[in-house]
CSV table of C-alpha atoms in Angstrom, one decimal:
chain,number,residue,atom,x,y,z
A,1,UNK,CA,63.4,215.5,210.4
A,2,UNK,CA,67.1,215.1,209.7
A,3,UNK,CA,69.8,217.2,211.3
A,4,UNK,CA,73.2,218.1,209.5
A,5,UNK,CA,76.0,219.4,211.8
A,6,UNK,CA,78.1,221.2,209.4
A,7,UNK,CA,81.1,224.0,209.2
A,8,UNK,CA,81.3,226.8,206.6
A,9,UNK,CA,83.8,225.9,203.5
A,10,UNK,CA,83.9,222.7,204.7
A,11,UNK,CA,82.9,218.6,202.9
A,12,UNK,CA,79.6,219.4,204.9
A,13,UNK,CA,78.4,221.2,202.1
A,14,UNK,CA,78.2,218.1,199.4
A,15,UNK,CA,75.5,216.8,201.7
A,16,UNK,CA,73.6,220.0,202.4
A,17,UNK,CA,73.3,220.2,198.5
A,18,UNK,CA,72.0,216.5,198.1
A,19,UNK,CA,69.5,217.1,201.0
A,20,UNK,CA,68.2,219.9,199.2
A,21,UNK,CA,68.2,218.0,195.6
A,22,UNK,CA,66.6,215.2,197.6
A,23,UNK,CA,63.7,217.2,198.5
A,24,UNK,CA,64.5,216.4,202.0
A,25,UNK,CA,63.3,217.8,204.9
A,26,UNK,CA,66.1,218.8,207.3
A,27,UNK,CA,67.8,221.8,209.5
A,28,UNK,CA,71.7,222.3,209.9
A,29,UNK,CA,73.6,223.3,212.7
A,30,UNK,CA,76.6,225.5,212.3
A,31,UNK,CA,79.5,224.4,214.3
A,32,UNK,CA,82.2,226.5,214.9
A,33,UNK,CA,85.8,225.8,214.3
A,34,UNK,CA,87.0,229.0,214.9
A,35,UNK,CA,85.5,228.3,218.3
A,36,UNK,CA,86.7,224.9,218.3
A,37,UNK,CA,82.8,223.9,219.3
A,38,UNK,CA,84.0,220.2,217.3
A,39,UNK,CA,86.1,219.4,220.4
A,40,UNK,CA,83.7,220.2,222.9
A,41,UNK,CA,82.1,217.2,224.6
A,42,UNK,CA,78.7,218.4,223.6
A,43,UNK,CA,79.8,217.6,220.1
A,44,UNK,CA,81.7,215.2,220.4
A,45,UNK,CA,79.0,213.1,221.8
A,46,UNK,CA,76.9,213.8,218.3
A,47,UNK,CA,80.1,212.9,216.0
A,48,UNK,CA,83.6,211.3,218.4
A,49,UNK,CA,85.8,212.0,215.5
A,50,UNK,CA,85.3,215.5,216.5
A,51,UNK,CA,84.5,216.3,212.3
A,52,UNK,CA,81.4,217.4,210.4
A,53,UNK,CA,79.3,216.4,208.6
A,54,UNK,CA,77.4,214.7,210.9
A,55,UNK,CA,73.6,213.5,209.7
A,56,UNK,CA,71.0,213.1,212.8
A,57,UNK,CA,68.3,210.6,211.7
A,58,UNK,CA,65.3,209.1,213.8
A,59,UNK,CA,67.3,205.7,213.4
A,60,UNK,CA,70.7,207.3,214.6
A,61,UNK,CA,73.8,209.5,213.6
A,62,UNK,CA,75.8,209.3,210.3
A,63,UNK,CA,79.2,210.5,209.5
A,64,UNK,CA,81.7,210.2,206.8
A,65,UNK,CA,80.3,212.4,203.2
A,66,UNK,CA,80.5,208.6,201.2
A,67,UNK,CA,78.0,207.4,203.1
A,68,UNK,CA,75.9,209.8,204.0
A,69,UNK,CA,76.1,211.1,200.4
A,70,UNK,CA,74.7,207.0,199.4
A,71,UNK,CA,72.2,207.4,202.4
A,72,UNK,CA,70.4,210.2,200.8
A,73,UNK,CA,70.5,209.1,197.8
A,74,UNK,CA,68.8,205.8,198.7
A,75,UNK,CA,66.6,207.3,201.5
A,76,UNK,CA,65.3,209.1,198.5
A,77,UNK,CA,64.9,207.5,195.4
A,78,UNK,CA,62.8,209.4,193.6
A,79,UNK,CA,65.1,212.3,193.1
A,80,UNK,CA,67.5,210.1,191.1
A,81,UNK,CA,70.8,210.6,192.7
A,82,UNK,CA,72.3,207.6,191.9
A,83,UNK,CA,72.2,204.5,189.8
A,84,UNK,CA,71.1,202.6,192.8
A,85,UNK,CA,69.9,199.3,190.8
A,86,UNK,CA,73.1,199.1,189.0
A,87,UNK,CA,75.6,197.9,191.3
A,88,UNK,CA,78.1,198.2,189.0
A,89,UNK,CA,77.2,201.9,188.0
A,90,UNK,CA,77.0,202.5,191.6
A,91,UNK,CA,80.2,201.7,192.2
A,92,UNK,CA,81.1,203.7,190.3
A,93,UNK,CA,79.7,206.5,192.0
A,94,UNK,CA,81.6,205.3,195.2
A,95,UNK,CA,84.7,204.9,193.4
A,96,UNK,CA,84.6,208.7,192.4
A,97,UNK,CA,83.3,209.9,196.4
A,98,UNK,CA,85.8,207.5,197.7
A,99,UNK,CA,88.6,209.3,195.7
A,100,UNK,CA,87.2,212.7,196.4
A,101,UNK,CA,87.3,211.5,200.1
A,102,UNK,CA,90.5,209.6,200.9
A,103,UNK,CA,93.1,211.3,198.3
A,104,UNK,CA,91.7,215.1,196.9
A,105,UNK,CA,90.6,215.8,200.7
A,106,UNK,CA,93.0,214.2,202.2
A,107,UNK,CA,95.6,216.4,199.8
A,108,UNK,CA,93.8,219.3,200.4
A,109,UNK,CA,93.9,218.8,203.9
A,110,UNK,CA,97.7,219.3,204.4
A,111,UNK,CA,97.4,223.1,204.2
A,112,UNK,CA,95.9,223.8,207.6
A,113,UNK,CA,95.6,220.2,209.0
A,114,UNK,CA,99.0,219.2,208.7
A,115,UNK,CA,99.5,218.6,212.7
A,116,UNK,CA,97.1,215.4,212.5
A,117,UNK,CA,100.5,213.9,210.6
A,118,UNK,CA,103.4,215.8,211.6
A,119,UNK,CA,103.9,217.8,214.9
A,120,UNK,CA,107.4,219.4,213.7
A,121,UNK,CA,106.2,223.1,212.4
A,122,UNK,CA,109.1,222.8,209.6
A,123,UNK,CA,107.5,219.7,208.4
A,124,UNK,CA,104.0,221.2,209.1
A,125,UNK,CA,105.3,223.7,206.8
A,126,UNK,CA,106.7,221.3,203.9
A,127,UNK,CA,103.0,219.8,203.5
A,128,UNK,CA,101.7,222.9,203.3
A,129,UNK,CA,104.4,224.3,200.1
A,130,UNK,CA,103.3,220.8,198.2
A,131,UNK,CA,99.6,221.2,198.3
A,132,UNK,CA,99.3,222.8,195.1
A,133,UNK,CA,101.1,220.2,193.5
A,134,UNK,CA,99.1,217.2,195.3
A,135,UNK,CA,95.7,218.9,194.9
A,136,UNK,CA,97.0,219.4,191.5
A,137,UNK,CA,97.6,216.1,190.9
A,138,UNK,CA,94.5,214.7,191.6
A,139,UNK,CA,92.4,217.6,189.5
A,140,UNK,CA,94.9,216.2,187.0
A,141,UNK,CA,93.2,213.0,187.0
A,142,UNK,CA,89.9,214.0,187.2
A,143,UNK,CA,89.7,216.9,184.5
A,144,UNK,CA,91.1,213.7,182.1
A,145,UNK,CA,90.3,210.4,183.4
A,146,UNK,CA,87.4,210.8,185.5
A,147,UNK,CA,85.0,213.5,185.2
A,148,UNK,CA,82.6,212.8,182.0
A,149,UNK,CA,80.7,215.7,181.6
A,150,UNK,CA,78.5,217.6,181.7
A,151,UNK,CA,78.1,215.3,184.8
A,152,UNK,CA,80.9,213.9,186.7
A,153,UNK,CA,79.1,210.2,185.5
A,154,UNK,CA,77.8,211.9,181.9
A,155,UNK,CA,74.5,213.2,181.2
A,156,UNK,CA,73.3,212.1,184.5
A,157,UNK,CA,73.7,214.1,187.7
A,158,UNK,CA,74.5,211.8,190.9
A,159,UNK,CA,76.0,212.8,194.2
A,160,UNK,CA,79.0,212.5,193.3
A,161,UNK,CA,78.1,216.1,191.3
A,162,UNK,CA,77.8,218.1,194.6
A,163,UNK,CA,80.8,216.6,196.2
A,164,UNK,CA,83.0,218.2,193.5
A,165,UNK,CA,81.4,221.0,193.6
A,166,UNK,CA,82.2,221.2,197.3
A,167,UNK,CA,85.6,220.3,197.3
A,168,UNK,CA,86.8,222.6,193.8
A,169,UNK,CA,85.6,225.4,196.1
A,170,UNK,CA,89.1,224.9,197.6
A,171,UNK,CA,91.2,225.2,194.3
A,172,UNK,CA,92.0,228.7,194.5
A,173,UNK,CA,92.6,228.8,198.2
A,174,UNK,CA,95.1,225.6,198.0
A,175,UNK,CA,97.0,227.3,195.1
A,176,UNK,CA,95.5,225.6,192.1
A,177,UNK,CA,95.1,227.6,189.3
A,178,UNK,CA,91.0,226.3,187.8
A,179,UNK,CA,91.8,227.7,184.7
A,180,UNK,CA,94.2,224.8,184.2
A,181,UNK,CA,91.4,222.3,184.2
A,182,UNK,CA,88.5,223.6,182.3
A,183,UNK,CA,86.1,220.8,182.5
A,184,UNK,CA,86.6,221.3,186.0
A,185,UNK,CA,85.9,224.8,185.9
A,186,UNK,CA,82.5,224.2,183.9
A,187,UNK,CA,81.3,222.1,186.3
A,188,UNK,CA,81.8,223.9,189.1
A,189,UNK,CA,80.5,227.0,187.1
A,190,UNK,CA,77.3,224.6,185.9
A,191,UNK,CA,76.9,223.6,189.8
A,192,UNK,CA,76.7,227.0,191.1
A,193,UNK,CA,73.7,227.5,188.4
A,194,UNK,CA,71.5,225.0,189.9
A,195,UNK,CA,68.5,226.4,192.7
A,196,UNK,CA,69.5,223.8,195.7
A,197,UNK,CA,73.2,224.4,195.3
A,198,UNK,CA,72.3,228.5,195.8
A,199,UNK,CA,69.9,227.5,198.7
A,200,UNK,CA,72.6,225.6,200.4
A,201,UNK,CA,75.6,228.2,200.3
A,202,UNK,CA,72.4,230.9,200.8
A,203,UNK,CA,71.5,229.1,204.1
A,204,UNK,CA,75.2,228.6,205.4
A,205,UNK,CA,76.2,232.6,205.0
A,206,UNK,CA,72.8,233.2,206.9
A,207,UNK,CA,73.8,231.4,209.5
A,208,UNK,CA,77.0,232.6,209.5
A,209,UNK,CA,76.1,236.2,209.9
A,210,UNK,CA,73.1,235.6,212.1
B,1,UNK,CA,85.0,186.0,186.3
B,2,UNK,CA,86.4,189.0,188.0
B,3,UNK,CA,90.0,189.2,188.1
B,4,UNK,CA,91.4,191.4,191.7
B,5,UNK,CA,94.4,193.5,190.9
B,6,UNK,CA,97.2,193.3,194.4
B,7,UNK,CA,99.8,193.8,196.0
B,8,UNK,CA,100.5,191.8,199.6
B,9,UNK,CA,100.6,193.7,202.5
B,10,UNK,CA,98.3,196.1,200.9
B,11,UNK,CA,94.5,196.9,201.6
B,12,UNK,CA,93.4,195.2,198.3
B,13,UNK,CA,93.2,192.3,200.6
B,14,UNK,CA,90.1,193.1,202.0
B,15,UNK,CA,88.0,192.5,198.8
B,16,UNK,CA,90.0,189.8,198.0
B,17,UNK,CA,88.5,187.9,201.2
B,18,UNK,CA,85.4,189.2,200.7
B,19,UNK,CA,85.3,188.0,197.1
B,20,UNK,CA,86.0,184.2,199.1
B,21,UNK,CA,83.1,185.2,201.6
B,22,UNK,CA,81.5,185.5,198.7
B,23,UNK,CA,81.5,182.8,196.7
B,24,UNK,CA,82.5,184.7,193.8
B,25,UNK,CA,84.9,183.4,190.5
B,26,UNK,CA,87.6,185.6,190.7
B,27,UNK,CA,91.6,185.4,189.8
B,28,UNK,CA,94.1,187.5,191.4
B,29,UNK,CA,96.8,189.2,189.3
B,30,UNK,CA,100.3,190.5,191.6
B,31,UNK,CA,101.5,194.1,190.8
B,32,UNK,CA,104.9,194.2,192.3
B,33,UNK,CA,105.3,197.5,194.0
B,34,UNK,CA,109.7,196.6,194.3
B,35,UNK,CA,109.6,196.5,190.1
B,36,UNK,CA,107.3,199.6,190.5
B,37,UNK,CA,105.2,198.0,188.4
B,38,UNK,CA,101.9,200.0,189.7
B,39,UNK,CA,103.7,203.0,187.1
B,40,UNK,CA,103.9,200.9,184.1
B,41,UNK,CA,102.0,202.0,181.0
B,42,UNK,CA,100.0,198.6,181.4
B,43,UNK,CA,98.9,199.3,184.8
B,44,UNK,CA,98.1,202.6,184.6
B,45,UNK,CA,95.9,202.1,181.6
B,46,UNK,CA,93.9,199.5,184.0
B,47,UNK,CA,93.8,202.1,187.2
B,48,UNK,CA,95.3,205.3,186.3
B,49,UNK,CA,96.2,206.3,190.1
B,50,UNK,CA,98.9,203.8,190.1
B,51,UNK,CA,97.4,201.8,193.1
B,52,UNK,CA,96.5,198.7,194.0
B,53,UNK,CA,93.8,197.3,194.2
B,54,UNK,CA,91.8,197.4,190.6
B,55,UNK,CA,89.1,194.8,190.2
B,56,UNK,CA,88.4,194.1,186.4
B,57,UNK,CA,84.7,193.2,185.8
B,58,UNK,CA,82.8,191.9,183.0
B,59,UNK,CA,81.0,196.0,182.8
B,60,UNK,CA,84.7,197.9,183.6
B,61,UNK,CA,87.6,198.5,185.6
B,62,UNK,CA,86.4,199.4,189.9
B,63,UNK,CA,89.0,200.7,192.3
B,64,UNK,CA,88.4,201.9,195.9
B,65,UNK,CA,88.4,199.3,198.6
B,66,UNK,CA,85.0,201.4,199.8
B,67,UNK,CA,83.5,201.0,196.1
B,68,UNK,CA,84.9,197.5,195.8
B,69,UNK,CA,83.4,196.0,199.1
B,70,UNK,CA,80.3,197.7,198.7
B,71,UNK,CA,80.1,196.1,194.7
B,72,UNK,CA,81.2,193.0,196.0
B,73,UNK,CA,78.6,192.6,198.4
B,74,UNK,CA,75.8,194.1,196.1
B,75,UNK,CA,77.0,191.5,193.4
B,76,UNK,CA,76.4,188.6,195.7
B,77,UNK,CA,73.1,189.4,197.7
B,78,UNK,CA,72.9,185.7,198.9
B,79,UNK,CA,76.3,186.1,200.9
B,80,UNK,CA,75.0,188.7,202.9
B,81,UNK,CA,77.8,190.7,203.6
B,82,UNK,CA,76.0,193.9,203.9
B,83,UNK,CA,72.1,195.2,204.7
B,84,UNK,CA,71.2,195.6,201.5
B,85,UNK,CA,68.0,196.5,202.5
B,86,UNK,CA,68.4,199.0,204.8
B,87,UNK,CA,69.6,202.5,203.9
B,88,UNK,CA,70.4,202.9,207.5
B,89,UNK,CA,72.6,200.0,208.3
B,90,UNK,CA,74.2,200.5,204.7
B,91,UNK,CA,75.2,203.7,205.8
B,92,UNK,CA,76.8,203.0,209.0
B,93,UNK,CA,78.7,200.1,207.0
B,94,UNK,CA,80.1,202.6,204.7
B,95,UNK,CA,80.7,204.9,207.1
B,96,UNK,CA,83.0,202.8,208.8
B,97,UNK,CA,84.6,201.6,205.8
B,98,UNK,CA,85.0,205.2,205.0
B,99,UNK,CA,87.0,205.9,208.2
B,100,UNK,CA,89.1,202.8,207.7
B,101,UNK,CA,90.0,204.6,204.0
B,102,UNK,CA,90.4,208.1,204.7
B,103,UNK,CA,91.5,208.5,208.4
B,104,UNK,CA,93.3,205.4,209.6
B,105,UNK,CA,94.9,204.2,205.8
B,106,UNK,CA,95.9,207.9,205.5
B,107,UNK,CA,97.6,207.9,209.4
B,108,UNK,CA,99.1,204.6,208.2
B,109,UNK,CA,100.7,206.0,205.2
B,110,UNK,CA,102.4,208.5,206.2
B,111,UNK,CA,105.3,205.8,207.4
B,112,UNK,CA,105.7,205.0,204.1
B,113,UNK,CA,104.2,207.5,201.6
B,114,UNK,CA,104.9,210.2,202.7
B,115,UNK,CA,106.5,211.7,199.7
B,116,UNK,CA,102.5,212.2,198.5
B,117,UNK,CA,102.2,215.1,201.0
B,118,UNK,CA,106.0,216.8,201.4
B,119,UNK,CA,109.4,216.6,199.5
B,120,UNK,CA,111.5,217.6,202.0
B,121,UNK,CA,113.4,214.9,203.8
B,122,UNK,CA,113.5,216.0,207.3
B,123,UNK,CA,109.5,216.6,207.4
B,124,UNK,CA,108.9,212.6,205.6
B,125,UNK,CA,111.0,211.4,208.6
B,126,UNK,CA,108.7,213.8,210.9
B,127,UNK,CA,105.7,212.6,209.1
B,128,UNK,CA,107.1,208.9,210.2
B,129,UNK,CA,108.0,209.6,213.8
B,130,UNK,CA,104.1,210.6,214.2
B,131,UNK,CA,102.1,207.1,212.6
B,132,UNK,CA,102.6,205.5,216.2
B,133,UNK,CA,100.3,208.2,217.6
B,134,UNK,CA,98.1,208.9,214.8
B,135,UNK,CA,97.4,205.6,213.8
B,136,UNK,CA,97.1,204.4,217.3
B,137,UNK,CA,94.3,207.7,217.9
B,138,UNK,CA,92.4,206.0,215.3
B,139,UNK,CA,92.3,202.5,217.0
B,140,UNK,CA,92.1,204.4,220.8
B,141,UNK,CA,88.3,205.6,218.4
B,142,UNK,CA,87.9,201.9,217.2
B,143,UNK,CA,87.9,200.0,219.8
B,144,UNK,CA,86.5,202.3,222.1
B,145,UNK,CA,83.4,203.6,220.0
B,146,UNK,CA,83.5,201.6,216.7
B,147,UNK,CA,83.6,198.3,216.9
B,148,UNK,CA,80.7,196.6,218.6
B,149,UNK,CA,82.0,192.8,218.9
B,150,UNK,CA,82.4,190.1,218.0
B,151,UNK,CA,81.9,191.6,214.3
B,152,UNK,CA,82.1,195.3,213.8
B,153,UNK,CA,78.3,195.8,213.1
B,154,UNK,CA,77.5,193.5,215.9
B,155,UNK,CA,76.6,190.1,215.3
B,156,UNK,CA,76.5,190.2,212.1
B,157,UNK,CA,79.4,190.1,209.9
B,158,UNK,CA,79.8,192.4,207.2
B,159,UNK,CA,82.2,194.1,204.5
B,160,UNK,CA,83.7,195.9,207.3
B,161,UNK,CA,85.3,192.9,209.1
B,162,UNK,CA,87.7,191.6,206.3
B,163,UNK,CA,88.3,195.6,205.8
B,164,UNK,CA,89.3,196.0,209.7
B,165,UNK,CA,91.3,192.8,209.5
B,166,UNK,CA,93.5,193.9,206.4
B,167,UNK,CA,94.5,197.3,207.8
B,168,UNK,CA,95.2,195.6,211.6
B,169,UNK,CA,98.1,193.8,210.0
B,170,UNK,CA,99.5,196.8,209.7
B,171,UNK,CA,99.5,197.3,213.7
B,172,UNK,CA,103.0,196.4,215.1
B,173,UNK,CA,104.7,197.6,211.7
B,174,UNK,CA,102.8,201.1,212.5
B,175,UNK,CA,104.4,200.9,216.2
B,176,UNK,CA,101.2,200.4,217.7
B,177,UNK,CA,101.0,197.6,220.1
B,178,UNK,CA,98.1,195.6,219.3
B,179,UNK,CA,97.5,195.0,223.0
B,180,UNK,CA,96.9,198.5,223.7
B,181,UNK,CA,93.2,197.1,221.8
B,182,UNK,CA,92.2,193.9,222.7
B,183,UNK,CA,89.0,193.9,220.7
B,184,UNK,CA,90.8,194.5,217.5
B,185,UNK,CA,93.2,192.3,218.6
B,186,UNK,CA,90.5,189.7,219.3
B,187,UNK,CA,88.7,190.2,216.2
B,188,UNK,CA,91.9,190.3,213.9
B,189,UNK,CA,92.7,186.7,215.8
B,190,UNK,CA,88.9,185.5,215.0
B,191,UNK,CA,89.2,186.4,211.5
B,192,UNK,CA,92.3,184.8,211.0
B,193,UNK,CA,90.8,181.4,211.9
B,194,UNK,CA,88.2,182.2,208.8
B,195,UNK,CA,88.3,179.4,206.2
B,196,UNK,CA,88.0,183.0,203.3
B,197,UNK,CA,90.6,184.7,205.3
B,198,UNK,CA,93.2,181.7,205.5
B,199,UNK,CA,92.8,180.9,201.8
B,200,UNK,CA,93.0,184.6,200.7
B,201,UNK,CA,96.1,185.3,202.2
B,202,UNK,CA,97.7,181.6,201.1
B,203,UNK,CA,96.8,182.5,197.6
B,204,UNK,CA,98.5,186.3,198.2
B,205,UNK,CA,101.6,184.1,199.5
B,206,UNK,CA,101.6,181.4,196.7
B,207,UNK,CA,102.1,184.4,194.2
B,208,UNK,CA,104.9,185.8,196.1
B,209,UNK,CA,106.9,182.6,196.4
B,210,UNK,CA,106.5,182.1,192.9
């Protein structure tokens, strides 16, 4: 049985939802940031970046939401999570996760983890006034370039679905107005419909008030 | 044929050495980042972000080094550049691919990018003073924990190695002295003496000198 180390309002989330979608068997583990339980060596033995998600499997440990996101989906073909005998259409996929990843996380991630960049607290504070307009930015691109609808690839629903959910979560709090970007909006609105994304938020409050 | 979308110096040289590794018809097109030419109506209708790289295929337009590698390697089974076959091993390919795009790219471009995340200058030049130690943290978890040796996965090579290589150039411009890590060091020197990697970068040059 798999094992996802995650954190409340965090990435983690975009693979708890595909576990459940996949029909997967699987228990999470909360770690706390608040407690800074990432940095302890108990943790840090599971996932040395000292981030979650982290994915225990019999075969080993996976980090990083792309991947793990692609190992579900192929682990589990049956639930239909990607296009995964299309290379190009799975790139695709990638392309979208990889952007979600390296640029709309990475923007968002300037409002409370600006010292991994900058240790100066006026510069710490600089980041922090532009992420509404970098967050923006790339919700820009997506709401018009990227997202097809109703599914972020069209009429089918891939990974790539629960890992905008996930990370739109964070629009309000980064200062990003959702009623800017409708389609957006819709899909995260859409998301929050489906049975495995309620059992996935259901299962991280329990544990966070247990 | 494929035609690869660049800049030199920039990360879009990983795919274009694993598009020699393999085998693949391909022709590379320059985008001169001086002339800005990543903003021009013309590029941006090929890759909307404004980056480099893009690779045009027969079915579309992929961008995302991650995406791109993983497409590449897909495309052309017969090279084995990746384990296909194995969910597992994919994974932990992607994952580190993933880490190269979204922790140690990011570190790196905050020396020269940073007007993404702030506007002031004082915090860009505080954003800059930091990429020695931020970048180098991602190599200390590299070289230490990452990369098994000779290739990253072990004896095998994969899509990960010409990714490693292409963001390792970027070592003493990042103030990070390479022989603080004398695997990376070791395995940038053995890919350098690649037949795919020499050829790659002479055709990068060849453009340049145009």
């Amino acid at each position: 049985m798999m094992k996802l180390y995650y954190a409340p309002h965090t990435c983690a989330l975009a693979s708890h939802i595909a576990l459940e979608d996949a029909g997967a068997e699987y228990s999470i583990q909360r770690i706390s940031f608040a407690a800074n339980e990432q940095r302890t060596p108990g943790y840090l033995a599971i996932n040395p970046k000292g981030r979650v998600p982290s994915l225990v499997t019999e075969r080993g440990i996976l980090t990083e939401t792309p991947a793990m996101l692609a190992f579900i989906a192929q682990t589990f073909p049956k639930a239909r999570l990607a296009p995964l005998d299309d290379p190009f259409r799975f790139a695709e996929v990638q392309a979208f996760n990889s952007y979600l990843c390296a640029t709309l996380h990475v923007a968002h991630a300037h409002r409370m983890r600006g010292t991994r960049w900058a240790d100066d607290p006026a510069a710490i504070a600089a980041m922090q006034r532009k992420v509404p307009d970098s967050v923006g930015a790339c919700y820009e691109l997506i709401e018009n370039r990227m997202l097809r609808g109703p599914w972020v690839m069209g009429d089918t629903y891939t990974i790539c679905d629960p890992y905008l959910f996930t990370v739109a979560q964070w629009l309000e709090g980064d200062g990003v107005d959702p009623a800017r970007f409708p389609e957006v909006r819709d899909h995260r609105q859409r998301m929050s419909e489906r049975a495995a994304v309620r059992k996935a938020i259901a299962e991280e409050l329990a544990e966070e008030l247990a």
